[in-house]
mmCIF file of C-alpha atoms in Angstrom:
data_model
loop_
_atom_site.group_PDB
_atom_site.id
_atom_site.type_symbol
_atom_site.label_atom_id
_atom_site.label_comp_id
_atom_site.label_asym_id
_atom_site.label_seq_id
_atom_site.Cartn_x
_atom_site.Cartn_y
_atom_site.Cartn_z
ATOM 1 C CA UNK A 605 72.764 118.110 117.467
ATOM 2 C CA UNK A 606 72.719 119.988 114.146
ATOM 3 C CA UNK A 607 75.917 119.033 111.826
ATOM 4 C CA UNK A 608 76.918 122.890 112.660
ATOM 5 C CA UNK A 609 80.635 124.169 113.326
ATOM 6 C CA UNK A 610 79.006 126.077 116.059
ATOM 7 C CA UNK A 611 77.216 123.366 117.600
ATOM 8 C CA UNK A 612 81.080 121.998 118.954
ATOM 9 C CA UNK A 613 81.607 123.858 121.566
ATOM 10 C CA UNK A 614 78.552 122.581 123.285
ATOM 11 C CA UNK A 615 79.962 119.065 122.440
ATOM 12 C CA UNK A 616 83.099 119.685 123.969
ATOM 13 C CA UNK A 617 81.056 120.782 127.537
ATOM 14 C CA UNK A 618 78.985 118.011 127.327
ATOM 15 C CA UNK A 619 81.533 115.710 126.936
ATOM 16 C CA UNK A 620 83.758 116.920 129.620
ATOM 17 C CA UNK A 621 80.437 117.088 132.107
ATOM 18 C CA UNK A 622 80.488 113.477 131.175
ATOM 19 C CA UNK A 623 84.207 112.695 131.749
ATOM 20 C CA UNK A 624 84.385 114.256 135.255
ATOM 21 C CA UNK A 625 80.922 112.381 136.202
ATOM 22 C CA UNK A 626 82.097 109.007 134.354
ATOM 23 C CA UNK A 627 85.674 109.423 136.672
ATOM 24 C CA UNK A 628 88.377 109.688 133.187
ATOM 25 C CA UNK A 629 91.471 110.604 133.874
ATOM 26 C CA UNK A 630 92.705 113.755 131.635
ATOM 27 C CA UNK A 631 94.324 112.128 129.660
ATOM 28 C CA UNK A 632 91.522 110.097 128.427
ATOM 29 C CA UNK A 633 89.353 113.320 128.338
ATOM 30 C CA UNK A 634 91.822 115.133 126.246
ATOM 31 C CA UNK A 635 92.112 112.167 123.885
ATOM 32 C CA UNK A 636 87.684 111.681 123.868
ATOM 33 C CA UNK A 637 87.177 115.349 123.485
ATOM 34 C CA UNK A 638 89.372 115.810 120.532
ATOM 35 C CA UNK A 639 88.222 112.479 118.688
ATOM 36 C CA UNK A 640 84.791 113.706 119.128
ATOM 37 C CA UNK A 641 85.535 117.333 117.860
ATOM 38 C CA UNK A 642 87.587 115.839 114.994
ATOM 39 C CA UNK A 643 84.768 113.274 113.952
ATOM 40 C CA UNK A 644 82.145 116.099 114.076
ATOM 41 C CA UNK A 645 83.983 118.607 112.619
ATOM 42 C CA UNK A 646 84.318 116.714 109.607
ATOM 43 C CA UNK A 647 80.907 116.195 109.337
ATOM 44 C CA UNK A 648 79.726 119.785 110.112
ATOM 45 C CA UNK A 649 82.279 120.454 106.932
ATOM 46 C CA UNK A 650 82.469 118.139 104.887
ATOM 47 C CA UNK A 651 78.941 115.857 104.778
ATOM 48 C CA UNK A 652 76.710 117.810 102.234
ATOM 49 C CA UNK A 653 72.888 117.324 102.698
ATOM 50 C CA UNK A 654 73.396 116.010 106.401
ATOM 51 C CA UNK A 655 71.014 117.141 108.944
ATOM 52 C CA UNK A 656 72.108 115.399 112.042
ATOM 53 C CA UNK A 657 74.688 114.904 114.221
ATOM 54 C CA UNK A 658 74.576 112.109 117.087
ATOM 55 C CA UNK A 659 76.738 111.611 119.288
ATOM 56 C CA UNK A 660 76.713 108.500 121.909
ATOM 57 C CA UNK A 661 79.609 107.983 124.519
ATOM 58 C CA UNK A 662 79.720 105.406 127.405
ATOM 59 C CA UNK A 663 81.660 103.948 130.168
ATOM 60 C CA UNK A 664 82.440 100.349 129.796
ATOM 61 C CA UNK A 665 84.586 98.911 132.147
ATOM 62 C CA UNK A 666 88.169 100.223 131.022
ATOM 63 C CA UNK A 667 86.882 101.681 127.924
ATOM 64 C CA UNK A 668 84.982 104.751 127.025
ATOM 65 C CA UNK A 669 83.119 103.744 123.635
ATOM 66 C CA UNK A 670 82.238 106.740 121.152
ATOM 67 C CA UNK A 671 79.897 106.495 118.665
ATOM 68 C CA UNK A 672 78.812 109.246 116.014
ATOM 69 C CA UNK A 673 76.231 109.099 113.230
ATOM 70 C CA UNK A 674 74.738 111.311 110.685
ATOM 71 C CA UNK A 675 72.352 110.773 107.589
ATOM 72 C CA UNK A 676 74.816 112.718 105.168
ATOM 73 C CA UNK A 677 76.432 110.808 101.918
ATOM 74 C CA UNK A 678 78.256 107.578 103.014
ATOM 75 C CA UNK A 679 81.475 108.199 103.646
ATOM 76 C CA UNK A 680 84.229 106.466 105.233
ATOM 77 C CA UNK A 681 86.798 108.929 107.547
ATOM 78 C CA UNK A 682 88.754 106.342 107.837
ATOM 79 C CA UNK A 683 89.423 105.487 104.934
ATOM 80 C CA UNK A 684 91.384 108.569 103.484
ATOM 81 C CA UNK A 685 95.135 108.302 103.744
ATOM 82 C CA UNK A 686 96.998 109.152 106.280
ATOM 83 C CA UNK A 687 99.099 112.346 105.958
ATOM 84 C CA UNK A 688 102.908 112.259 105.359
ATOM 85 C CA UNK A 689 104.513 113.055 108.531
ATOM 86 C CA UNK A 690 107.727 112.919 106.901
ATOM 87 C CA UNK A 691 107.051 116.126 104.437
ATOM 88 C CA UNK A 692 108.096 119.650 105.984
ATOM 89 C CA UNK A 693 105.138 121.816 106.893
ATOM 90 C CA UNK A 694 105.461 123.774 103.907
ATOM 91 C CA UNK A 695 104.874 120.571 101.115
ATOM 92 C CA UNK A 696 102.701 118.856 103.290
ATOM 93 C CA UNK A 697 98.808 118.445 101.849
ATOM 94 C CA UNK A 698 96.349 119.991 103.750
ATOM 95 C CA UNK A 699 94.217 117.732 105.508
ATOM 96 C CA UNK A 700 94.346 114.326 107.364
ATOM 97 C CA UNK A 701 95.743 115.333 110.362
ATOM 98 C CA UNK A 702 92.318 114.875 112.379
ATOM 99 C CA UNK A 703 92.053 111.315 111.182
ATOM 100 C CA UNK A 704 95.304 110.584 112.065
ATOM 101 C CA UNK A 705 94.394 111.797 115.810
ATOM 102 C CA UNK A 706 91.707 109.340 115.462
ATOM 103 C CA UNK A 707 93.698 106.052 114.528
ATOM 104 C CA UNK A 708 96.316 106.780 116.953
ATOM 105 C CA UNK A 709 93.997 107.748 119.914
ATOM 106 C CA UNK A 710 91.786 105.206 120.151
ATOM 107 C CA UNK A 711 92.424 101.520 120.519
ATOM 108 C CA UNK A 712 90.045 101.038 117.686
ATOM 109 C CA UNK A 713 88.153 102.459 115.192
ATOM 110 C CA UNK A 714 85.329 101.374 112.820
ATOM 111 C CA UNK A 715 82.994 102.587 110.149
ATOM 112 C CA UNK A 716 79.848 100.694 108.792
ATOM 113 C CA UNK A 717 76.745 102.552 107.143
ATOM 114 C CA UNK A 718 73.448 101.306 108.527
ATOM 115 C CA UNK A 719 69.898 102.536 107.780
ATOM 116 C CA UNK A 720 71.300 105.628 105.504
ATOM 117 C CA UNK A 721 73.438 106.681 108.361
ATOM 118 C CA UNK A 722 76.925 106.694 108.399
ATOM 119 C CA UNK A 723 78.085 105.247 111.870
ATOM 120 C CA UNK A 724 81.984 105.823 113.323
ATOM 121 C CA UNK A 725 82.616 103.963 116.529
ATOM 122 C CA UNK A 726 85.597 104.450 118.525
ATOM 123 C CA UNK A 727 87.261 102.677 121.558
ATOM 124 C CA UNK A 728 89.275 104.873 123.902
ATOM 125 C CA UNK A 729 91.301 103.382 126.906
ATOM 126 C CA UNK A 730 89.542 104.729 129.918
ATOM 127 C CA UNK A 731 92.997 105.146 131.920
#
């Protein structure tokens, strides 16, 4: 798909079609559907010079493995700080939140870059 804001809400169909056929429960779907918006959001945002988007999800056995890519700059998500949940609203930073969904979502989360592509792959519980 094209690293385009407008591009997500196909995403999120697709990846519901594929939660109902792959038998998730809703809470798993919730959790897939907003890791995978998250994770491509930042890229249709954030990755300068990118010109694709892929996005890989599968079934296996009580998991439901996620994997996005794009050829923009390397750049590790999850490598930015966490935000401070401790700080009212009002003196909070701006940002982070989406990466914190991430971590706490999934039972794991890695990033490598690979043939000029910057590769994220996530493990969600398939409850």
């Amino acid at each position: 798909m094209p690293p385009d804001v407008d591009a997500l809400p196909a995403l999120l169909d697709r990846l519901e079609a594929f939660a109902e056929a792959a038998g998730l429960s809703p809470r798993t779907t919730q959790h897939l559907t907003l890791v995978a918006e998250e994770l491509a959001a930042n890229v249709a945002m954030h990755a300068a010079g990118a010109t694709m988007l892929r996005i890989t999800v599968s079934r296996e056995h009580d998991s439901v493995r996620l994997v996005i890519e794009d050829d923009g700059p390397a750049f590790d998500p999850l490598s930015v700080a966490g935000p401070d949940l401790d700080s009212g609203v009002e003196t909070r930073q701006i940002g982070g939140l989406g990466v914190h969904f991430v971590r706490t979502m999934t039972r794991s989360a890695a990033y490598e870059r690979r043939d000029g592509l910057n590769r994220v792959t996530a493990l969600l519980d398939a409850g």
